[in-house]
Amino acid sequence: MEGKMQPVLWMLCAVWVTVHAISVETPKDVLRAARGKSVTLPCTYQTSSLNREGFIQWDKLLRSHTERVLIWTFSTKTYIYGELYQNRANVSSNVEQSDASVTIDRLTMDDNGTYECSVSLLSDLDGVSKSRVRLLVLVSPSKPDCSIEGETVIGNNIQLTCQSKEGSPAPQYSWKSYDVLHQERQVAPVTGQIFSLKNISTEMSGYYICTSSNDVGMESCNITVAVRPPSMNVALYAGIAGGVAAALLIIGIIVYCCCCRETGKAEDAEVTRPNRVGYQEPPEQLTELSRRQEEGAEDDYRNEDQRGPSRESLDQAGR
């Protein structure tokens, strides 16, 4: 008899636990709300317990930690707020009738994320007491920044870029092209933040419009493209090269003149200074010859003096 009663008791316990087990549910779909507005995160709970001793807790789940939104207690009907949700989050007015929803006011981009609803009752601790819901705060795209990367010279490759600094969900980008006569070009649709133009020509001149859009709104910017021939660059480079060449020529003339002036001064100094290096002593033969000539002249002078008196004597004797 005892053996037959045991399975029945186990079945009754299982039924009793199932009846008293709490169940918490939230929507499976992502909730969307615009920045600056309010949003209600739905959460319901089911329990057979009539005793509402416990609390309701909402948390935001982050990668590194959990951020407290609020705690609401059944017994005191008071709040404990997280730092970022003070005075802008409240539970439903039907919280004791199985509605644990929370409303968040003045939404910001920081409110994007996953939230967890938890209902804890002291008389019903079994079952599923938690559930999660995803919130996406919608923000219209900011006016995109448009720019050109590369030189708009015939034959070059350039890129047109477009980016919005804000937007939730992430903006989608599309492009349209118009010629210089404001006629839209019939080309295949272009999407993405970059519009690439290769081997550009003057026919590609005109303006290009980028539109940034999401579920909330759209913004656009335009870029004017003026393709120019490369000759303009050649003239510019030729002018620069000519200027550099002229400057080098002037510098060369100045250096040459300075060098010539220094060389002239050196030559004048050489002319006025005696050339001591070029002077050489006469050979010994010439010195000896000169000495002999001087001695011979002296001997002739002596002989003439000696012959002089004899002639006078002869003249006087003849008289």
CSV table of C-alpha atoms in Angstrom, one decimal:
chain,number,residue,atom,x,y,z
A,1,MET,CA,0.0,0.0,0.0
A,2,GLU,CA,2.8,2.3,0.9
A,3,GLY,CA,4.6,1.6,-2.3
A,4,LYS,CA,1.5,2.6,-4.3
A,5,MET,CA,0.9,5.8,-2.4
A,6,GLN,CA,4.4,7.2,-3.1
A,7,PRO,CA,4.0,8.0,-6.8
A,8,VAL,CA,0.7,9.7,-6.0
A,9,LEU,CA,2.3,11.9,-3.4
A,10,TRP,CA,5.0,12.9,-5.8
A,11,MET,CA,2.4,13.8,-8.4
A,12,LEU,CA,0.5,15.9,-5.9
A,13,CYS,CA,3.7,17.8,-4.9
A,14,ALA,CA,4.5,18.5,-8.6
A,15,VAL,CA,1.0,19.9,-9.2
A,16,TRP,CA,1.2,22.0,-6.0
A,17,VAL,CA,4.6,23.4,-7.1
A,18,THR,CA,3.3,24.1,-10.6
A,19,VAL,CA,0.3,26.0,-9.3
A,20,HIS,CA,2.3,28.1,-6.9
A,21,ALA,CA,5.4,28.6,-9.3
A,22,ILE,CA,5.7,32.3,-10.4
A,23,SER,CA,6.0,33.1,-14.1
A,24,VAL,CA,7.4,36.4,-15.4
A,25,GLU,CA,7.1,37.4,-19.1
A,26,THR,CA,8.1,40.3,-21.3
A,27,PRO,CA,7.6,40.9,-25.1
A,28,LYS,CA,10.0,39.1,-27.4
A,29,ASP,CA,10.1,41.9,-30.0
A,30,VAL,CA,12.4,44.9,-29.7
A,31,LEU,CA,10.7,48.0,-28.4
A,32,ARG,CA,11.3,51.3,-30.2
A,33,ALA,CA,10.9,54.8,-28.9
A,34,ALA,CA,12.1,58.2,-30.0
A,35,ARG,CA,14.8,60.2,-28.1
A,36,GLY,CA,13.3,62.6,-25.6
A,37,LYS,CA,10.0,60.7,-25.4
A,38,SER,CA,8.7,58.2,-22.9
A,39,VAL,CA,8.5,54.4,-23.2
A,40,THR,CA,6.9,51.6,-21.2
A,41,LEU,CA,8.7,48.3,-20.9
A,42,PRO,CA,6.0,45.7,-20.4
A,43,CYS,CA,6.4,43.0,-17.8
A,44,THR,CA,3.7,40.7,-16.4
A,45,TYR,CA,3.8,38.0,-13.7
A,46,GLN,CA,1.5,35.1,-12.8
A,47,THR,CA,1.3,33.5,-9.3
A,48,SER,CA,-1.3,31.7,-7.2
A,49,SER,CA,0.1,33.2,-4.0
A,50,LEU,CA,-2.1,35.8,-2.4
A,51,ASN,CA,0.7,37.1,-0.2
A,52,ARG,CA,2.5,40.0,-2.0
A,53,GLU,CA,5.5,40.1,0.3
A,54,GLY,CA,8.6,40.9,-1.8
A,55,PHE,CA,9.7,43.3,-4.5
A,56,ILE,CA,10.0,44.1,-8.2
A,57,GLN,CA,13.4,45.0,-9.6
A,58,TRP,CA,14.4,46.4,-13.0
A,59,ASP,CA,18.1,46.4,-14.2
A,60,LYS,CA,19.9,47.3,-17.4
A,61,LEU,CA,22.3,44.6,-18.5
A,62,LEU,CA,25.7,45.9,-19.7
A,63,ARG,CA,28.7,43.9,-20.9
A,64,SER,CA,30.8,44.5,-17.8
A,65,HIS,CA,28.2,45.0,-15.1
A,66,THR,CA,24.5,45.5,-14.2
A,67,GLU,CA,23.1,49.0,-13.9
A,68,ARG,CA,20.3,49.5,-11.4
A,69,VAL,CA,17.1,51.1,-12.7
A,70,LEU,CA,14.8,50.7,-9.7
A,71,ILE,CA,13.5,48.5,-6.9
A,72,TRP,CA,9.8,48.7,-5.8
A,73,THR,CA,8.8,46.9,-2.6
A,74,PHE,CA,5.2,45.6,-2.1
A,75,SER,CA,5.0,46.2,1.7
A,76,THR,CA,6.2,49.9,1.8
A,77,LYS,CA,5.3,50.8,-1.8
A,78,THR,CA,8.6,52.8,-2.0
A,79,TYR,CA,11.3,53.1,-4.6
A,80,ILE,CA,15.1,52.7,-4.6
A,81,TYR,CA,16.4,54.3,-7.8
A,82,GLY,CA,19.6,53.8,-9.8
A,83,GLU,CA,21.7,57.0,-10.2
A,84,LEU,CA,20.8,57.5,-13.9
A,85,TYR,CA,17.0,56.9,-13.4
A,86,GLN,CA,16.2,59.1,-10.4
A,87,ASN,CA,12.8,60.8,-10.9
A,88,ARG,CA,12.3,59.5,-14.5
A,89,ALA,CA,11.3,55.8,-14.0
A,90,ASN,CA,8.1,54.4,-12.3
A,91,VAL,CA,6.4,51.0,-12.1
A,92,SER,CA,2.8,50.5,-13.3
A,93,SER,CA,-0.1,51.6,-11.1
A,94,ASN,CA,-1.5,48.0,-11.3
A,95,VAL,CA,1.7,46.5,-9.9
A,96,GLU,CA,-0.3,44.3,-7.4
A,97,GLN,CA,-2.5,43.0,-10.2
A,98,SER,CA,0.3,41.2,-12.0
A,99,ASP,CA,1.6,44.2,-13.9
A,100,ALA,CA,5.3,44.9,-13.2
A,101,SER,CA,5.9,47.2,-16.2
A,102,VAL,CA,8.2,50.2,-15.9
A,103,THR,CA,7.9,53.6,-17.7
A,104,ILE,CA,11.1,55.6,-18.5
A,105,ASP,CA,10.8,59.3,-19.3
A,106,ARG,CA,13.1,61.6,-21.3
A,107,LEU,CA,14.9,58.9,-23.2
A,108,THR,CA,18.5,59.4,-24.3
A,109,MET,CA,20.9,57.4,-26.5
A,110,ASP,CA,22.4,55.9,-23.3
A,111,ASP,CA,19.0,54.2,-22.6
A,112,ASN,CA,19.6,51.8,-25.6
A,113,GLY,CA,20.1,48.3,-24.4
A,114,THR,CA,18.6,45.2,-22.7
A,115,TYR,CA,16.6,45.4,-19.5
A,116,GLU,CA,15.7,42.7,-17.1
A,117,CYS,CA,12.4,42.5,-15.1
A,118,SER,CA,12.5,40.5,-11.8
A,119,VAL,CA,9.6,39.7,-9.5
A,120,SER,CA,10.6,38.2,-6.1
A,121,LEU,CA,7.8,37.0,-3.7
A,122,LEU,CA,8.6,35.4,-0.4
A,123,SER,CA,5.7,33.0,-0.7
A,124,ASP,CA,6.5,32.0,-4.3
A,125,LEU,CA,10.2,31.4,-4.9
A,126,ASP,CA,9.9,28.7,-7.6
A,127,GLY,CA,9.4,29.0,-11.3
A,128,VAL,CA,10.7,31.7,-13.7
A,129,SER,CA,11.0,35.0,-11.9
A,130,LYS,CA,13.0,37.0,-14.5
A,131,SER,CA,12.6,38.1,-18.1
A,132,ARG,CA,14.4,40.4,-20.5
A,133,VAL,CA,13.3,43.0,-23.1
A,134,ARG,CA,15.3,45.0,-25.6
A,135,LEU,CA,14.9,48.8,-26.1
A,136,LEU,CA,16.1,50.8,-29.1
A,137,VAL,CA,16.0,54.5,-28.8
A,138,LEU,CA,15.3,56.1,-32.1
A,139,VAL,CA,17.3,59.2,-33.2
A,140,SER,CA,16.9,61.0,-36.5
A,141,PRO,CA,20.2,61.2,-38.5
A,142,SER,CA,22.1,64.4,-38.0
A,143,LYS,CA,23.0,66.4,-41.1
A,144,PRO,CA,25.8,64.4,-42.8
A,145,ASP,CA,29.3,65.8,-43.5
A,146,CYS,CA,30.2,65.5,-47.2
A,147,SER,CA,33.7,65.8,-48.6
A,148,ILE,CA,35.9,65.0,-51.6
A,149,GLU,CA,39.0,62.8,-51.3
A,150,GLY,CA,41.5,63.3,-54.2
A,151,GLU,CA,42.1,66.0,-56.8
A,152,THR,CA,39.4,66.6,-59.4
A,153,VAL,CA,41.8,66.4,-62.4
A,154,ILE,CA,40.9,64.6,-65.6
A,155,GLY,CA,42.0,60.9,-65.3
A,156,ASN,CA,42.2,60.8,-61.5
A,157,ASN,CA,40.2,58.6,-59.2
A,158,ILE,CA,38.3,60.4,-56.4
A,159,GLN,CA,35.9,59.4,-53.6
A,160,LEU,CA,32.9,61.3,-52.3
A,161,THR,CA,32.2,60.6,-48.6
A,162,CYS,CA,29.1,61.1,-46.5
A,163,GLN,CA,28.6,60.5,-42.7
A,164,SER,CA,26.1,61.4,-40.0
A,165,LYS,CA,27.5,61.7,-36.5
A,166,GLU,CA,24.1,60.7,-35.0
A,167,GLY,CA,21.4,58.3,-35.9
A,168,SER,CA,19.6,55.3,-34.3
A,169,PRO,CA,19.2,52.9,-35.8
A,170,ALA,CA,22.3,53.3,-37.9
A,171,PRO,CA,21.5,55.5,-40.9
A,172,GLN,CA,21.4,54.2,-44.5
A,173,TYR,CA,23.1,56.3,-47.2
A,174,SER,CA,22.0,56.8,-50.8
A,175,TRP,CA,23.4,59.0,-53.6
A,176,LYS,CA,22.0,60.9,-56.6
A,177,SER,CA,24.0,62.6,-59.3
A,178,TYR,CA,23.1,65.7,-61.4
A,179,ASP,CA,25.0,67.3,-64.4
A,180,VAL,CA,25.9,71.0,-64.7
A,181,LEU,CA,22.5,71.6,-66.3
A,182,HIS,CA,20.8,70.2,-63.1
A,183,GLN,CA,19.6,67.1,-65.0
A,184,GLU,CA,19.6,63.9,-62.9
A,185,ARG,CA,22.0,61.2,-64.4
A,186,GLN,CA,20.3,57.9,-65.1
A,187,VAL,CA,22.8,55.6,-63.4
A,188,ALA,CA,22.5,52.5,-61.2
A,189,PRO,CA,21.6,53.3,-57.5
A,190,VAL,CA,24.6,54.0,-55.3
A,191,THR,CA,24.4,53.2,-51.6
A,192,GLY,CA,26.9,53.4,-48.7
A,193,GLN,CA,29.0,56.2,-47.2
A,194,ILE,CA,31.5,56.3,-50.1
A,195,PHE,CA,30.8,57.1,-53.8
A,196,SER,CA,33.8,56.2,-55.9
A,197,LEU,CA,34.5,57.9,-59.2
A,198,LYS,CA,37.3,56.5,-61.4
A,199,ASN,CA,39.1,58.0,-64.4
A,200,ILE,CA,37.0,61.1,-64.1
A,201,SER,CA,36.3,63.4,-67.0
A,202,THR,CA,34.6,66.8,-67.5
A,203,GLU,CA,31.3,64.9,-68.2
A,204,MET,CA,31.3,64.0,-64.5
A,205,SER,CA,31.2,67.6,-63.4
A,206,GLY,CA,28.0,68.6,-61.5
A,207,TYR,CA,26.8,68.0,-58.0
A,208,TYR,CA,26.1,64.9,-56.0
A,209,ILE,CA,23.5,64.6,-53.2
A,210,CYS,CA,23.9,62.1,-50.3
A,211,THR,CA,20.8,61.3,-48.2
A,212,SER,CA,21.2,59.8,-44.7
A,213,SER,CA,18.0,58.2,-43.4
A,214,ASN,CA,16.6,55.8,-40.8
A,215,ASP,CA,13.2,54.9,-39.3
A,216,VAL,CA,12.9,58.3,-37.7
A,217,GLY,CA,13.9,60.8,-40.4
A,218,MET,CA,16.4,61.9,-43.0
A,219,GLU,CA,19.0,64.5,-43.8
A,220,SER,CA,21.1,65.3,-46.9
A,221,CYS,CA,24.2,67.2,-48.1
A,222,ASN,CA,25.5,67.9,-51.6
A,223,ILE,CA,29.0,68.1,-53.1
A,224,THR,CA,29.9,70.1,-56.2
A,225,VAL,CA,32.5,68.4,-58.5
A,226,ALA,CA,34.3,70.6,-61.0
A,227,VAL,CA,36.7,68.4,-63.1
A,228,ARG,CA,39.6,70.5,-64.6
A,229,PRO,CA,42.2,69.6,-67.2
A,230,PRO,CA,45.7,68.7,-66.1
A,231,SER,CA,47.2,71.6,-68.0
A,232,MET,CA,46.3,73.9,-65.2
A,233,ASN,CA,48.6,71.9,-63.0
A,234,VAL,CA,51.3,71.9,-65.6
A,235,ALA,CA,51.2,75.7,-65.8
A,236,LEU,CA,51.4,75.9,-62.0
A,237,TYR,CA,54.4,73.6,-61.8
A,238,ALA,CA,56.1,75.3,-64.7
A,239,GLY,CA,55.7,78.7,-63.0
A,240,ILE,CA,57.2,77.3,-59.8
A,241,ALA,CA,60.1,75.7,-61.7
A,242,GLY,CA,60.8,78.9,-63.6
A,243,GLY,CA,60.8,80.9,-60.4
A,244,VAL,CA,63.3,78.5,-58.8
A,245,ALA,CA,65.5,78.6,-61.9
A,246,ALA,CA,65.5,82.4,-61.9
A,247,ALA,CA,66.5,82.5,-58.2
A,248,LEU,CA,69.3,80.0,-58.8
A,249,LEU,CA,70.6,82.1,-61.8
A,250,ILE,CA,70.6,85.3,-59.7
A,251,ILE,CA,72.5,83.6,-56.9
A,252,GLY,CA,75.0,82.2,-59.4
A,253,ILE,CA,75.6,85.7,-60.9
A,254,ILE,CA,76.1,87.2,-57.4
A,255,VAL,CA,78.6,84.4,-56.5
A,256,TYR,CA,80.5,84.9,-59.8
A,257,CYS,CA,80.8,88.6,-59.3
A,258,CYS,CA,82.1,88.2,-55.8
A,259,CYS,CA,84.7,85.7,-57.0
A,260,CYS,CA,85.9,88.0,-59.9
A,261,ARG,CA,86.3,90.9,-57.5
A,262,GLU,CA,88.5,88.8,-55.1
A,263,THR,CA,90.6,87.6,-58.1
A,264,GLY,CA,91.2,91.2,-59.3
A,265,LYS,CA,92.4,92.3,-55.9
A,266,ALA,CA,94.8,89.4,-55.8
A,267,GLU,CA,96.3,90.3,-59.2
A,268,ASP,CA,96.8,94.0,-58.3
A,269,ALA,CA,98.7,92.9,-55.2
A,270,GLU,CA,101.0,90.7,-57.2
A,271,VAL,CA,101.9,93.5,-59.7
A,272,THR,CA,102.8,96.1,-57.0
A,273,ARG,CA,104.9,93.6,-55.0
A,274,PRO,CA,108.6,92.9,-56.3
A,275,ASN,CA,109.1,89.5,-57.7
A,276,ARG,CA,111.7,88.2,-55.4
A,277,VAL,CA,111.2,84.7,-56.4
A,278,GLY,CA,112.0,85.5,-60.0
A,279,TYR,CA,115.4,87.2,-59.3
A,280,GLN,CA,118.5,85.0,-59.7
A,281,GLU,CA,122.1,85.6,-58.9
A,282,PRO,CA,124.3,86.0,-62.1
A,283,PRO,CA,126.5,83.0,-63.0
A,284,GLU,CA,130.1,82.9,-61.6
A,285,GLN,CA,131.6,83.3,-65.1
A,286,LEU,CA,129.8,86.6,-65.6
A,287,THR,CA,130.9,87.8,-62.1
A,288,GLU,CA,134.6,86.9,-62.9
A,289,LEU,CA,134.5,88.6,-66.3
A,290,SER,CA,133.0,91.7,-64.8
A,291,ARG,CA,135.8,91.7,-62.1
A,292,ARG,CA,138.5,91.3,-64.7
A,293,GLN,CA,137.1,94.2,-66.8
A,294,GLU,CA,137.1,96.4,-63.8
A,295,GLU,CA,140.8,95.5,-63.0
A,296,GLY,CA,141.9,96.0,-66.7
A,297,ALA,CA,140.4,99.5,-66.7
A,298,GLU,CA,142.3,100.4,-63.5
A,299,ASP,CA,145.6,99.1,-65.1
A,300,ASP,CA,145.1,101.3,-68.2
A,301,TYR,CA,144.5,104.3,-66.1
A,302,ARG,CA,147.7,103.7,-64.2
A,303,ASN,CA,149.8,103.3,-67.4
A,304,GLU,CA,148.4,106.4,-68.8
A,305,ASP,CA,149.4,108.3,-65.7
A,306,GLN,CA,152.9,107.0,-65.9
A,307,ARG,CA,153.3,107.9,-69.6
A,308,GLY,CA,152.2,111.4,-69.1
A,309,PRO,CA,155.3,113.0,-67.4
A,310,SER,CA,157.8,111.6,-69.9
A,311,ARG,CA,156.1,113.4,-72.8
A,312,GLU,CA,156.1,116.7,-70.9
A,313,SER,CA,159.8,116.2,-70.2
A,314,LEU,CA,160.5,115.6,-73.9
A,315,ASP,CA,158.6,118.7,-74.8
A,316,GLN,CA,160.5,120.9,-72.4
A,317,ALA,CA,163.9,119.5,-73.6
A,318,GLY,CA,163.1,120.2,-77.2
A,319,ARG,CA,162.5,123.8,-76.4
